[in-house]
Structure formats: structure tokens, C-alpha cells
Amino acid sequence: MKKHTESTYSTLEVNHSKPNSQITAADFLPDPESRLDSAKMKYKPMADSDIPYRDLTNAETKRESIGQLIDKLDVVNNIRYQRTIEDTYCNVYSYDYCRFCKVYLPTVWWTDQALEKILEGQEVEPLMGETVDHIYSSAIHDWFLKWGEDFGWKRMFTAEEIQNKVNTDGGVGIICAKRKEKGLSGHIVPVVPETNEHQAYRENGVVIYPLQSQAGKVNYNYFSEVKKDWWNDELYSSYVFYYHD
């Protein structure tokens, strides 16, 4: 999203420090104007009781409810996720997917000044353009490396590993790639459980392209082989695989 717009998300150096229990999620309350049939308020949670949350009862209910969620979000058809002349909305779709799976992924993030206050133990209210700002896919790549562990994300390293984990446990998988050229769009995509109708692409029984769901230049409720290993495209400087139960 936002091919030529940079956010003021934290520019503190990316590292792999131990989890910091002081850090808090940056998020807003649901907004009635944030809806599947609207292009407004995409950075705020949707207040739509018809959208199913992931059922955390067991692995089977997790997988089944994820399928229901993908059907309801219907990224191919709903206005919220349709590309415009300037933007695509991979981060918005990934944010919604994670939120209704009961997992935290930011669509806004704290500014450096706000982070300093939070880490000093102060309470900070999310205020757009003051304490938080938009965070796009290239920046989310760095967010995963710096803050992901604090919010329960575990890094993985192969398509086989993340697809198997999503299939077996009904968790949330993410692939996020950072653009080489600063200010241009990266990409972020959920890895989703396989179904009888939708499968990952395998060679010799090994997952080469996981089953994914995305908003982007083209939106797909499900895809695998059609975009191949897009994260290895020369446009990107780096990519990460992350998983959350």
C-alpha cells in the first residue's frame, strides 16, 4: 500500500532483543465507517457482527472458522480491498484477517516519541498523526523483526514449515517482503489452511508455494502457484515468514 508515501513509524534500529512486556498494541476502537462495503477508515477496525472470529476451541474449529472468515471478507469483491490508481491494500486485508483471527498485526504503529514514553511506563493514547501513524508492508517487515515476538509471533524459514504449522494447528501465517527502493510498496500476505478445494503447490511432496490469500494488484481469496515464490522477486530486499497460534 502507498507506493510513494512514507510513514513516521518507529525508525529505531531493528534488532532481535528479548520480548519487552511493556510494549502495547497500537489500535483504535472499531469505527462504524470502517466497513467491507466502504473505502473509508481502513486503518480502523470494522464494527461488523456478521464477520466471524476464529473459533479457538481446537485445531479443527480454527481451520473451519478461518475458511468462513476468508469467505466473508471476500477480498476479491469487497470495496474495502479494491486497488485504486495510487494504492493497493495488502496491509489492510492482512490486518483484518489477523484481527478476526484474534491475533495482533498493526495497521498503525507508535511514533518514536510515543514509544519512548511507553517504554518508560507511561500510558499513551493512540492519536493519528500524533502518537501513531500508518505502517505499511515494508515497515511491517521490520516491525516483525523488532516487535513480533512481543506479540506472540514466531519466525519460520520455509514454505513447508509454515504451511504445515497452519494446517496442523489452525494458526495464522504471514509472509512479508520489504521493497528495495525506499518509499515503494512491499507486500504482505496471509498463509492459510488448505482445504479440499484449495491446496498449496508441492513438488515431490514438499510445499514450494504455500496457500495464500491477498489484496494487491490482483486480489485472490486463495492462491498458490499463480504468483509462484513472489517474495523472492528482485523488487524486494528481504522477506520474513511468521506464525502465530
JSON list of C-alpha atoms in Angstrom, two decimals:
[
{"chain": "A", "resi": 1, "resn": "MET", "atom": "CA", "xyz": [0.00, 0.00, 0.00]},
{"chain": "A", "resi": 2, "resn": "LYS", "atom": "CA", "xyz": [1.00, 3.65, -0.50]},
{"chain": "A", "resi": 3, "resn": "LYS", "atom": "CA", "xyz": [3.65, 3.25, -3.17]},
{"chain": "A", "resi": 4, "resn": "HIS", "atom": "CA", "xyz": [5.10, 6.72, -2.65]},
{"chain": "A", "resi": 5, "resn": "THR", "atom": "CA", "xyz": [4.16, 7.54, 0.92]},
{"chain": "A", "resi": 6, "resn": "GLU", "atom": "CA", "xyz": [6.42, 7.03, 3.92]},
{"chain": "A", "resi": 7, "resn": "SER", "atom": "CA", "xyz": [5.08, 6.76, 7.45]},
{"chain": "A", "resi": 8, "resn": "THR", "atom": "CA", "xyz": [6.62, 8.03, 10.65]},
{"chain": "A", "resi": 9, "resn": "TYR", "atom": "CA", "xyz": [6.63, 4.62, 12.30]},
{"chain": "A", "resi": 10, "resn": "SER", "atom": "CA", "xyz": [9.47, 3.85, 14.66]},
{"chain": "A", "resi": 11, "resn": "THR", "atom": "CA", "xyz": [12.85, 4.19, 12.99]},
{"chain": "A", "resi": 12, "resn": "LEU", "atom": "CA", "xyz": [14.68, 2.66, 15.94]},
{"chain": "A", "resi": 13, "resn": "GLU", "atom": "CA", "xyz": [17.20, 0.09, 14.76]},
{"chain": "A", "resi": 14, "resn": "VAL", "atom": "CA", "xyz": [15.78, -3.36, 14.01]},
{"chain": "A", "resi": 15, "resn": "ASN", "atom": "CA", "xyz": [17.13, -5.99, 16.38]},
{"chain": "A", "resi": 16, "resn": "HIS", "atom": "CA", "xyz": [16.25, -9.34, 17.90]},
{"chain": "A", "resi": 17, "resn": "SER", "atom": "CA", "xyz": [16.06, -8.33, 21.54]},
{"chain": "A", "resi": 18, "resn": "LYS", "atom": "CA", "xyz": [14.14, -10.33, 24.08]},
{"chain": "A", "resi": 19, "resn": "PRO", "atom": "CA", "xyz": [10.40, -9.60, 24.42]},
{"chain": "A", "resi": 20, "resn": "ASN", "atom": "CA", "xyz": [9.57, -6.38, 26.24]},
{"chain": "A", "resi": 21, "resn": "SER", "atom": "CA", "xyz": [6.39, -6.79, 28.23]},
{"chain": "A", "resi": 22, "resn": "GLN", "atom": "CA", "xyz": [5.93, -3.01, 28.45]},
{"chain": "A", "resi": 23, "resn": "ILE", "atom": "CA", "xyz": [5.09, -2.57, 24.78]},
{"chain": "A", "resi": 24, "resn": "THR", "atom": "CA", "xyz": [1.40, -2.25, 23.98]},
{"chain": "A", "resi": 25, "resn": "ALA", "atom": "CA", "xyz": [-0.63, -2.65, 20.82]},
{"chain": "A", "resi": 26, "resn": "ALA", "atom": "CA", "xyz": [-1.38, 0.49, 18.81]},
{"chain": "A", "resi": 27, "resn": "ASP", "atom": "CA", "xyz": [-5.00, 0.28, 17.77]},
{"chain": "A", "resi": 28, "resn": "PHE", "atom": "CA", "xyz": [-8.25, 2.19, 17.62]},
{"chain": "A", "resi": 29, "resn": "LEU", "atom": "CA", "xyz": [-11.76, 1.29, 18.65]},
{"chain": "A", "resi": 30, "resn": "PRO", "atom": "CA", "xyz": [-14.00, -0.07, 15.87]},
{"chain": "A", "resi": 31, "resn": "ASP", "atom": "CA", "xyz": [-15.47, 2.66, 13.68]},
{"chain": "A", "resi": 32, "resn": "PRO", "atom": "CA", "xyz": [-18.94, 2.38, 12.07]},
{"chain": "A", "resi": 33, "resn": "GLU", "atom": "CA", "xyz": [-17.50, 3.92, 8.89]},
{"chain": "A", "resi": 34, "resn": "SER", "atom": "CA", "xyz": [-14.92, 1.13, 8.62]},
{"chain": "A", "resi": 35, "resn": "ARG", "atom": "CA", "xyz": [-16.81, -1.46, 6.57]},
{"chain": "A", "resi": 36, "resn": "LEU", "atom": "CA", "xyz": [-16.40, -4.08, 3.86]},
{"chain": "A", "resi": 37, "resn": "ASP", "atom": "CA", "xyz": [-18.62, -2.06, 1.53]},
{"chain": "A", "resi": 38, "resn": "SER", "atom": "CA", "xyz": [-16.71, 1.19, 2.05]},
{"chain": "A", "resi": 39, "resn": "ALA", "atom": "CA", "xyz": [-13.27, 2.62, 1.29]},
{"chain": "A", "resi": 40, "resn": "LYS", "atom": "CA", "xyz": [-13.34, 4.83, 4.40]},
{"chain": "A", "resi": 41, "resn": "MET", "atom": "CA", "xyz": [-11.43, 4.47, 7.67]},
{"chain": "A", "resi": 42, "resn": "LYS", "atom": "CA", "xyz": [-9.40, 1.47, 6.52]},
{"chain": "A", "resi": 43, "resn": "TYR", "atom": "CA", "xyz": [-6.89, 1.93, 9.32]},
{"chain": "A", "resi": 44, "resn": "LYS", "atom": "CA", "xyz": [-9.57, 1.37, 11.96]},
{"chain": "A", "resi": 45, "resn": "PRO", "atom": "CA", "xyz": [-11.18, -1.94, 13.00]},
{"chain": "A", "resi": 46, "resn": "MET", "atom": "CA", "xyz": [-14.52, -2.87, 11.49]},
{"chain": "A", "resi": 47, "resn": "ALA", "atom": "CA", "xyz": [-17.59, -2.99, 13.71]},
{"chain": "A", "resi": 48, "resn": "ASP", "atom": "CA", "xyz": [-19.40, -5.75, 11.85]},
{"chain": "A", "resi": 49, "resn": "SER", "atom": "CA", "xyz": [-21.01, -8.51, 13.91]},
{"chain": "A", "resi": 50, "resn": "ASP", "atom": "CA", "xyz": [-21.53, -10.59, 10.77]},
{"chain": "A", "resi": 51, "resn": "ILE", "atom": "CA", "xyz": [-17.79, -11.16, 10.33]},
{"chain": "A", "resi": 52, "resn": "PRO", "atom": "CA", "xyz": [-16.84, -14.40, 12.12]},
{"chain": "A", "resi": 53, "resn": "TYR", "atom": "CA", "xyz": [-13.92, -14.55, 14.52]},
{"chain": "A", "resi": 54, "resn": "ARG", "atom": "CA", "xyz": [-11.62, -17.56, 14.54]},
{"chain": "A", "resi": 55, "resn": "ASP", "atom": "CA", "xyz": [-13.03, -20.23, 16.85]},
{"chain": "A", "resi": 56, "resn": "LEU", "atom": "CA", "xyz": [-10.15, -21.16, 19.16]},
{"chain": "A", "resi": 57, "resn": "THR", "atom": "CA", "xyz": [-11.79, -24.29, 20.59]},
{"chain": "A", "resi": 58, "resn": "ASN", "atom": "CA", "xyz": [-9.46, -26.70, 18.80]},
{"chain": "A", "resi": 59, "resn": "ALA", "atom": "CA", "xyz": [-7.43, -27.04, 15.59]},
{"chain": "A", "resi": 60, "resn": "GLU", "atom": "CA", "xyz": [-10.43, -28.18, 13.55]},
{"chain": "A", "resi": 61, "resn": "THR", "atom": "CA", "xyz": [-12.64, -25.28, 14.59]},
{"chain": "A", "resi": 62, "resn": "LYS", "atom": "CA", "xyz": [-9.76, -22.87, 13.95]},
{"chain": "A", "resi": 63, "resn": "ARG", "atom": "CA", "xyz": [-9.34, -24.13, 10.38]},
{"chain": "A", "resi": 64, "resn": "GLU", "atom": "CA", "xyz": [-13.06, -24.17, 9.67]},
{"chain": "A", "resi": 65, "resn": "SER", "atom": "CA", "xyz": [-13.64, -20.68, 11.02]},
{"chain": "A", "resi": 66, "resn": "ILE", "atom": "CA", "xyz": [-10.67, -19.32, 9.05]},
{"chain": "A", "resi": 67, "resn": "GLY", "atom": "CA", "xyz": [-12.35, -20.62, 5.90]},
{"chain": "A", "resi": 68, "resn": "GLN", "atom": "CA", "xyz": [-15.57, -18.89, 6.92]},
{"chain": "A", "resi": 69, "resn": "LEU", "atom": "CA", "xyz": [-13.63, -15.69, 7.58]},
{"chain": "A", "resi": 70, "resn": "ILE", "atom": "CA", "xyz": [-11.98, -15.73, 4.15]},
{"chain": "A", "resi": 71, "resn": "ASP", "atom": "CA", "xyz": [-15.38, -16.26, 2.54]},
{"chain": "A", "resi": 72, "resn": "LYS", "atom": "CA", "xyz": [-16.88, -13.34, 4.47]},
{"chain": "A", "resi": 73, "resn": "LEU", "atom": "CA", "xyz": [-14.02, -10.89, 3.91]},
{"chain": "A", "resi": 74, "resn": "ASP", "atom": "CA", "xyz": [-14.20, -11.87, 0.22]},
{"chain": "A", "resi": 75, "resn": "VAL", "atom": "CA", "xyz": [-11.15, -9.85, -0.76]},
{"chain": "A", "resi": 76, "resn": "VAL", "atom": "CA", "xyz": [-11.91, -10.33, -4.46]},
{"chain": "A", "resi": 77, "resn": "ASN", "atom": "CA", "xyz": [-15.22, -8.44, -4.34]},
{"chain": "A", "resi": 78, "resn": "ASN", "atom": "CA", "xyz": [-15.50, -6.21, -1.28]},
{"chain": "A", "resi": 79, "resn": "ILE", "atom": "CA", "xyz": [-14.90, -2.48, -1.82]},
{"chain": "A", "resi": 80, "resn": "ARG", "atom": "CA", "xyz": [-12.58, -2.15, 1.18]},
{"chain": "A", "resi": 81, "resn": "TYR", "atom": "CA", "xyz": [-9.80, -4.09, -0.54]},
{"chain": "A", "resi": 82, "resn": "GLN", "atom": "CA", "xyz": [-10.04, -2.91, -4.15]},
{"chain": "A", "resi": 83, "resn": "ARG", "atom": "CA", "xyz": [-6.94, -1.26, -5.59]},
{"chain": "A", "resi": 84, "resn": "THR", "atom": "CA", "xyz": [-7.04, 2.40, -6.58]},
{"chain": "A", "resi": 85, "resn": "ILE", "atom": "CA", "xyz": [-4.90, 4.32, -9.06]},
{"chain": "A", "resi": 86, "resn": "GLU", "atom": "CA", "xyz": [-2.36, 5.06, -6.32]},
{"chain": "A", "resi": 87, "resn": "ASP", "atom": "CA", "xyz": [-2.70, 2.27, -3.78]},
{"chain": "A", "resi": 88, "resn": "THR", "atom": "CA", "xyz": [-3.17, -1.40, -3.10]},
{"chain": "A", "resi": 89, "resn": "TYR", "atom": "CA", "xyz": [-4.34, -2.73, 0.27]},
{"chain": "A", "resi": 90, "resn": "CYS", "atom": "CA", "xyz": [-2.40, -5.84, 1.21]},
{"chain": "A", "resi": 91, "resn": "ASN", "atom": "CA", "xyz": [-1.76, -4.43, 4.68]},
{"chain": "A", "resi": 92, "resn": "VAL", "atom": "CA", "xyz": [-5.43, -3.61, 5.29]},
{"chain": "A", "resi": 93, "resn": "TYR", "atom": "CA", "xyz": [-6.53, -7.12, 4.33]},
{"chain": "A", "resi": 94, "resn": "SER", "atom": "CA", "xyz": [-3.78, -8.74, 6.41]},
{"chain": "A", "resi": 95, "resn": "TYR", "atom": "CA", "xyz": [-4.72, -6.54, 9.37]},
{"chain": "A", "resi": 96, "resn": "ASP", "atom": "CA", "xyz": [-8.39, -7.52, 9.10]},
{"chain": "A", "resi": 97, "resn": "TYR", "atom": "CA", "xyz": [-7.55, -11.19, 8.65]},
{"chain": "A", "resi": 98, "resn": "CYS", "atom": "CA", "xyz": [-5.33, -11.19, 11.73]},
{"chain": "A", "resi": 99, "resn": "ARG", "atom": "CA", "xyz": [-7.77, -9.20, 13.84]},
{"chain": "A", "resi": 100, "resn": "PHE", "atom": "CA", "xyz": [-10.63, -11.59, 13.21]},
{"chain": "A", "resi": 101, "resn": "CYS", "atom": "CA", "xyz": [-8.25, -14.47, 13.84]},
{"chain": "A", "resi": 102, "resn": "LYS", "atom": "CA", "xyz": [-7.67, -12.84, 17.28]},
{"chain": "A", "resi": 103, "resn": "VAL", "atom": "CA", "xyz": [-4.02, -12.08, 16.53]},
{"chain": "A", "resi": 104, "resn": "TYR", "atom": "CA", "xyz": [-2.37, -8.65, 16.62]},
{"chain": "A", "resi": 105, "resn": "LEU", "atom": "CA", "xyz": [-0.87, -7.15, 13.48]},
{"chain": "A", "resi": 106, "resn": "PRO", "atom": "CA", "xyz": [-0.52, -3.37, 13.28]},
{"chain": "A", "resi": 107, "resn": "THR", "atom": "CA", "xyz": [-2.13, -1.12, 10.71]},
{"chain": "A", "resi": 108, "resn": "VAL", "atom": "CA", "xyz": [-0.87, 1.89, 12.67]},
{"chain": "A", "resi": 109, "resn": "TRP", "atom": "CA", "xyz": [2.16, 1.96, 14.96]},
{"chain": "A", "resi": 110, "resn": "TRP", "atom": "CA", "xyz": [3.63, 4.20, 17.61]},
{"chain": "A", "resi": 111, "resn": "THR", "atom": "CA", "xyz": [5.92, 7.09, 16.72]},
{"chain": "A", "resi": 112, "resn": "ASP", "atom": "CA", "xyz": [9.39, 7.12, 18.24]},
{"chain": "A", "resi": 113, "resn": "GLN", "atom": "CA", "xyz": [8.32, 9.71, 20.80]},
{"chain": "A", "resi": 114, "resn": "ALA", "atom": "CA", "xyz": [5.31, 7.64, 21.85]},
{"chain": "A", "resi": 115, "resn": "LEU", "atom": "CA", "xyz": [7.42, 4.50, 22.10]},
{"chain": "A", "resi": 116, "resn": "GLU", "atom": "CA", "xyz": [9.86, 6.22, 24.42]},
{"chain": "A", "resi": 117, "resn": "LYS", "atom": "CA", "xyz": [7.01, 7.18, 26.75]},
{"chain": "A", "resi": 118, "resn": "ILE", "atom": "CA", "xyz": [5.51, 3.66, 26.68]},
{"chain": "A", "resi": 119, "resn": "LEU", "atom": "CA", "xyz": [8.86, 2.07, 27.47]},
{"chain": "A", "resi": 120, "resn": "GLU", "atom": "CA", "xyz": [9.19, 4.47, 30.39]},
{"chain": "A", "resi": 121, "resn": "GLY", "atom": "CA", "xyz": [5.92, 3.08, 31.74]},
{"chain": "A", "resi": 122, "resn": "GLN", "atom": "CA", "xyz": [3.65, 5.91, 30.67]},
{"chain": "A", "resi": 123, "resn": "GLU", "atom": "CA", "xyz": [0.19, 5.34, 29.21]},
{"chain": "A", "resi": 124, "resn": "VAL", "atom": "CA", "xyz": [-0.16, 6.69, 25.69]},
{"chain": "A", "resi": 125, "resn": "GLU", "atom": "CA", "xyz": [-3.40, 7.12, 23.77]},
{"chain": "A", "resi": 126, "resn": "PRO", "atom": "CA", "xyz": [-3.34, 6.36, 20.03]},
{"chain": "A", "resi": 127, "resn": "LEU", "atom": "CA", "xyz": [-3.88, 9.65, 18.17]},
{"chain": "A", "resi": 128, "resn": "MET", "atom": "CA", "xyz": [-3.45, 9.57, 14.40]},
{"chain": "A", "resi": 129, "resn": "GLY", "atom": "CA", "xyz": [-0.59, 11.77, 13.25]},
{"chain": "A", "resi": 130, "resn": "GLU", "atom": "CA", "xyz": [0.49, 12.49, 16.82]},
{"chain": "A", "resi": 131, "resn": "THR", "atom": "CA", "xyz": [1.28, 9.28, 18.71]},
{"chain": "A", "resi": 132, "resn": "VAL", "atom": "CA", "xyz": [0.63, 6.78, 15.89]},
{"chain": "A", "resi": 133, "resn": "ASP", "atom": "CA", "xyz": [0.88, 6.76, 12.12]},
{"chain": "A", "resi": 134, "resn": "HIS", "atom": "CA", "xyz": [0.18, 4.36, 9.27]},
{"chain": "A", "resi": 135, "resn": "ILE", "atom": "CA", "xyz": [2.52, 1.40, 8.93]},
{"chain": "A", "resi": 136, "resn": "TYR", "atom": "CA", "xyz": [2.85, -0.20, 5.51]},
{"chain": "A", "resi": 137, "resn": "SER", "atom": "CA", "xyz": [4.18, -3.55, 4.36]},
{"chain": "A", "resi": 138, "resn": "SER", "atom": "CA", "xyz": [7.89, -2.72, 4.12]},
{"chain": "A", "resi": 139, "resn": "ALA", "atom": "CA", "xyz": [7.75, -1.23, 7.61]},
{"chain": "A", "resi": 140, "resn": "ILE", "atom": "CA", "xyz": [5.73, -4.20, 8.89]},
{"chain": "A", "resi": 141, "resn": "HIS", "atom": "CA", "xyz": [8.63, -6.42, 7.76]},
{"chain": "A", "resi": 142, "resn": "ASP", "atom": "CA", "xyz": [10.86, -4.51, 10.18]},
{"chain": "A", "resi": 143, "resn": "TRP", "atom": "CA", "xyz": [8.13, -4.48, 12.83]},
{"chain": "A", "resi": 144, "resn": "PHE", "atom": "CA", "xyz": [8.05, -8.29, 12.81]},
{"chain": "A", "resi": 145, "resn": "LEU", "atom": "CA", "xyz": [11.80, -8.47, 13.40]},
{"chain": "A", "resi": 146, "resn": "LYS", "atom": "CA", "xyz": [11.77, -5.92, 16.20]},
{"chain": "A", "resi": 147, "resn": "TRP", "atom": "CA", "xyz": [8.39, -6.36, 17.90]},
{"chain": "A", "resi": 148, "resn": "GLY", "atom": "CA", "xyz": [6.78, -9.53, 16.55]},
{"chain": "A", "resi": 149, "resn": "GLU", "atom": "CA", "xyz": [7.97, -11.76, 19.36]},
{"chain": "A", "resi": 150, "resn": "ASP", "atom": "CA", "xyz": [6.40, -9.41, 21.91]},
{"chain": "A", "resi": 151, "resn": "PHE", "atom": "CA", "xyz": [3.00, -10.12, 20.37]},
{"chain": "A", "resi": 152, "resn": "GLY", "atom": "CA", "xyz": [3.36, -13.89, 20.11]},
{"chain": "A", "resi": 153, "resn": "TRP", "atom": "CA", "xyz": [4.75, -14.20, 16.57]},
{"chain": "A", "resi": 154, "resn": "LYS", "atom": "CA", "xyz": [7.34, -16.90, 15.87]},
{"chain": "A", "resi": 155, "resn": "ARG", "atom": "CA", "xyz": [9.68, -16.67, 12.92]},
{"chain": "A", "resi": 156, "resn": "MET", "atom": "CA", "xyz": [9.78, -19.53, 10.44]},
{"chain": "A", "resi": 157, "resn": "PHE", "atom": "CA", "xyz": [12.02, -20.06, 7.46]},
{"chain": "A", "resi": 158, "resn": "THR", "atom": "CA", "xyz": [10.42, -22.28, 4.82]},
{"chain": "A", "resi": 159, "resn": "ALA", "atom": "CA", "xyz": [7.13, -22.51, 2.96]},
{"chain": "A", "resi": 160, "resn": "GLU", "atom": "CA", "xyz": [6.88, -26.16, 4.03]},
{"chain": "A", "resi": 161, "resn": "GLU", "atom": "CA", "xyz": [7.29, -25.30, 7.70]},
{"chain": "A", "resi": 162, "resn": "ILE", "atom": "CA", "xyz": [4.73, -22.51, 7.81]},
{"chain": "A", "resi": 163, "resn": "GLN", "atom": "CA", "xyz": [2.13, -24.33, 5.68]},
{"chain": "A", "resi": 164, "resn": "ASN", "atom": "CA", "xyz": [2.37, -27.46, 7.81]},
{"chain": "A", "resi": 165, "resn": "LYS", "atom": "CA", "xyz": [2.01, -25.46, 11.01]},
{"chain": "A", "resi": 166, "resn": "VAL", "atom": "CA", "xyz": [-1.01, -23.53, 9.71]},
{"chain": "A", "resi": 167, "resn": "ASN", "atom": "CA", "xyz": [-2.62, -26.78, 8.50]},
{"chain": "A", "resi": 168, "resn": "THR", "atom": "CA", "xyz": [-1.94, -28.76, 11.66]},
{"chain": "A", "resi": 169, "resn": "ASP", "atom": "CA", "xyz": [-2.74, -26.18, 14.33]},
{"chain": "A", "resi": 170, "resn": "GLY", "atom": "CA", "xyz": [-5.08, -23.76, 12.56]},
{"chain": "A", "resi": 171, "resn": "GLY", "atom": "CA", "xyz": [-2.84, -20.80, 13.30]},
{"chain": "A", "resi": 172, "resn": "VAL", "atom": "CA", "xyz": [-2.03, -17.63, 11.39]},
{"chain": "A", "resi": 173, "resn": "GLY", "atom": "CA", "xyz": [0.81, -17.47, 8.90]},
{"chain": "A", "resi": 174, "resn": "ILE", "atom": "CA", "xyz": [2.24, -14.34, 7.28]},
{"chain": "A", "resi": 175, "resn": "ILE", "atom": "CA", "xyz": [4.75, -13.70, 4.50]},
{"chain": "A", "resi": 176, "resn": "CYS", "atom": "CA", "xyz": [6.01, -10.12, 4.44]},
{"chain": "A", "resi": 177, "resn": "ALA", "atom": "CA", "xyz": [8.51, -8.67, 1.96]},
{"chain": "A", "resi": 178, "resn": "LYS", "atom": "CA", "xyz": [10.40, -5.36, 2.11]},
{"chain": "A", "resi": 179, "resn": "ARG", "atom": "CA", "xyz": [10.88, -3.31, -1.05]},
{"chain": "A", "resi": 180, "resn": "LYS", "atom": "CA", "xyz": [14.46, -2.48, -2.09]},
{"chain": "A", "resi": 181, "resn": "GLU", "atom": "CA", "xyz": [13.61, 1.07, -3.07]},
{"chain": "A", "resi": 182, "resn": "LYS", "atom": "CA", "xyz": [12.67, 3.17, -0.06]},
{"chain": "A", "resi": 183, "resn": "GLY", "atom": "CA", "xyz": [9.16, 4.61, -0.25]},
{"chain": "A", "resi": 184, "resn": "LEU", "atom": "CA", "xyz": [7.82, 1.97, -2.64]},
{"chain": "A", "resi": 185, "resn": "SER", "atom": "CA", "xyz": [5.35, -0.72, -1.74]},
{"chain": "A", "resi": 186, "resn": "GLY", "atom": "CA", "xyz": [6.38, -4.03, -0.21]},
{"chain": "A", "resi": 187, "resn": "HIS", "atom": "CA", "xyz": [3.87, -6.85, 0.18]},
{"chain": "A", "resi": 188, "resn": "ILE", "atom": "CA", "xyz": [2.22, -8.82, 2.98]},
{"chain": "A", "resi": 189, "resn": "VAL", "atom": "CA", "xyz": [0.09, -11.95, 2.61]},
{"chain": "A", "resi": 190, "resn": "PRO", "atom": "CA", "xyz": [-1.59, -14.41, 5.00]},
{"chain": "A", "resi": 191, "resn": "VAL", "atom": "CA", "xyz": [-0.74, -18.10, 4.64]},
{"chain": "A", "resi": 192, "resn": "VAL", "atom": "CA", "xyz": [-3.98, -20.02, 5.16]},
{"chain": "A", "resi": 193, "resn": "PRO", "atom": "CA", "xyz": [-5.05, -23.62, 5.92]},
{"chain": "A", "resi": 194, "resn": "GLU", "atom": "CA", "xyz": [-5.51, -25.91, 2.95]},
{"chain": "A", "resi": 195, "resn": "THR", "atom": "CA", "xyz": [-8.97, -27.19, 2.10]},
{"chain": "A", "resi": 196, "resn": "ASN", "atom": "CA", "xyz": [-10.32, -29.89, -0.20]},
{"chain": "A", "resi": 197, "resn": "GLU", "atom": "CA", "xyz": [-10.82, -27.24, -2.89]},
{"chain": "A", "resi": 198, "resn": "HIS", "atom": "CA", "xyz": [-7.68, -25.13, -2.32]},
{"chain": "A", "resi": 199, "resn": "GLN", "atom": "CA", "xyz": [-4.16, -26.52, -1.96]},
{"chain": "A", "resi": 200, "resn": "ALA", "atom": "CA", "xyz": [-0.58, -25.38, -1.68]},
{"chain": "A", "resi": 201, "resn": "TYR", "atom": "CA", "xyz": [1.70, -26.21, -4.60]},
{"chain": "A", "resi": 202, "resn": "ARG", "atom": "CA", "xyz": [4.07, -29.09, -3.91]},
{"chain": "A", "resi": 203, "resn": "GLU", "atom": "CA", "xyz": [6.93, -30.77, -5.70]},
{"chain": "A", "resi": 204, "resn": "ASN", "atom": "CA", "xyz": [7.91, -34.27, -4.54]},
{"chain": "A", "resi": 205, "resn": "GLY", "atom": "CA", "xyz": [5.56, -33.81, -1.59]},
{"chain": "A", "resi": 206, "resn": "VAL", "atom": "CA", "xyz": [7.26, -30.62, -0.38]},
{"chain": "A", "resi": 207, "resn": "VAL", "atom": "CA", "xyz": [5.46, -27.27, -0.26]},
{"chain": "A", "resi": 208, "resn": "ILE", "atom": "CA", "xyz": [7.04, -24.87, -2.74]},
{"chain": "A", "resi": 209, "resn": "TYR", "atom": "CA", "xyz": [4.30, -22.21, -2.83]},
{"chain": "A", "resi": 210, "resn": "PRO", "atom": "CA", "xyz": [2.02, -22.13, 0.23]},
{"chain": "A", "resi": 211, "resn": "LEU", "atom": "CA", "xyz": [-1.71, -21.50, 0.05]},
{"chain": "A", "resi": 212, "resn": "GLN", "atom": "CA", "xyz": [-2.26, -17.77, 0.49]},
{"chain": "A", "resi": 213, "resn": "SER", "atom": "CA", "xyz": [-4.96, -15.09, 0.43]},
{"chain": "A", "resi": 214, "resn": "GLN", "atom": "CA", "xyz": [-4.26, -11.50, -0.58]},
{"chain": "A", "resi": 215, "resn": "ALA", "atom": "CA", "xyz": [-5.21, -7.99, -1.56]},
{"chain": "A", "resi": 216, "resn": "GLY", "atom": "CA", "xyz": [-2.84, -6.45, -4.09]},
{"chain": "A", "resi": 217, "resn": "LYS", "atom": "CA", "xyz": [-2.66, -5.54, -7.75]},
{"chain": "A", "resi": 218, "resn": "VAL", "atom": "CA", "xyz": [-4.87, -8.60, -8.18]},
{"chain": "A", "resi": 219, "resn": "ASN", "atom": "CA", "xyz": [-6.94, -9.88, -5.26]},
{"chain": "A", "resi": 220, "resn": "TYR", "atom": "CA", "xyz": [-7.25, -13.60, -4.52]},
{"chain": "A", "resi": 221, "resn": "ASN", "atom": "CA", "xyz": [-9.34, -15.34, -1.88]},
{"chain": "A", "resi": 222, "resn": "TYR", "atom": "CA", "xyz": [-6.98, -18.29, -2.38]},
{"chain": "A", "resi": 223, "resn": "PHE", "atom": "CA", "xyz": [-3.86, -18.77, -4.49]},
{"chain": "A", "resi": 224, "resn": "SER", "atom": "CA", "xyz": [-0.61, -20.69, -4.55]},
{"chain": "A", "resi": 225, "resn": "GLU", "atom": "CA", "xyz": [1.08, -21.42, -7.89]},
{"chain": "A", "resi": 226, "resn": "VAL", "atom": "CA", "xyz": [-0.19, -18.37, -9.78]},
{"chain": "A", "resi": 227, "resn": "LYS", "atom": "CA", "xyz": [2.29, -15.98, -8.10]},
{"chain": "A", "resi": 228, "resn": "LYS", "atom": "CA", "xyz": [4.99, -18.60, -7.51]},
{"chain": "A", "resi": 229, "resn": "ASP", "atom": "CA", "xyz": [7.60, -17.51, -4.92]},
{"chain": "A", "resi": 230, "resn": "TRP", "atom": "CA", "xyz": [6.74, -13.81, -5.22]},
{"chain": "A", "resi": 231, "resn": "TRP", "atom": "CA", "xyz": [8.73, -12.99, -2.06]},
{"chain": "A", "resi": 232, "resn": "ASN", "atom": "CA", "xyz": [11.96, -13.81, -3.93]},
{"chain": "A", "resi": 233, "resn": "ASP", "atom": "CA", "xyz": [11.24, -11.19, -6.60]},
{"chain": "A", "resi": 234, "resn": "GLU", "atom": "CA", "xyz": [14.16, -8.86, -7.30]},
{"chain": "A", "resi": 235, "resn": "LEU", "atom": "CA", "xyz": [11.95, -5.93, -6.22]},
{"chain": "A", "resi": 236, "resn": "TYR", "atom": "CA", "xyz": [12.35, -7.00, -2.59]},
{"chain": "A", "resi": 237, "resn": "SER", "atom": "CA", "xyz": [15.44, -6.72, -0.42]},
{"chain": "A", "resi": 238, "resn": "SER", "atom": "CA", "xyz": [14.25, -9.12, 2.27]},
{"chain": "A", "resi": 239, "resn": "TYR", "atom": "CA", "xyz": [11.31, -11.23, 3.38]},
{"chain": "A", "resi": 240, "resn": "VAL", "atom": "CA", "xyz": [10.13, -12.95, 6.56]},
{"chain": "A", "resi": 241, "resn": "PHE", "atom": "CA", "xyz": [7.80, -15.83, 7.40]},
{"chain": "A", "resi": 242, "resn": "TYR", "atom": "CA", "xyz": [5.98, -15.53, 10.73]},
{"chain": "A", "resi": 243, "resn": "TYR", "atom": "CA", "xyz": [3.47, -17.75, 12.53]},
{"chain": "A", "resi": 244, "resn": "HIS", "atom": "CA", "xyz": [1.07, -17.15, 15.43]},
{"chain": "A", "resi": 245, "resn": "ASP", "atom": "CA", "xyz": [-1.02, -19.74, 17.25]}
]
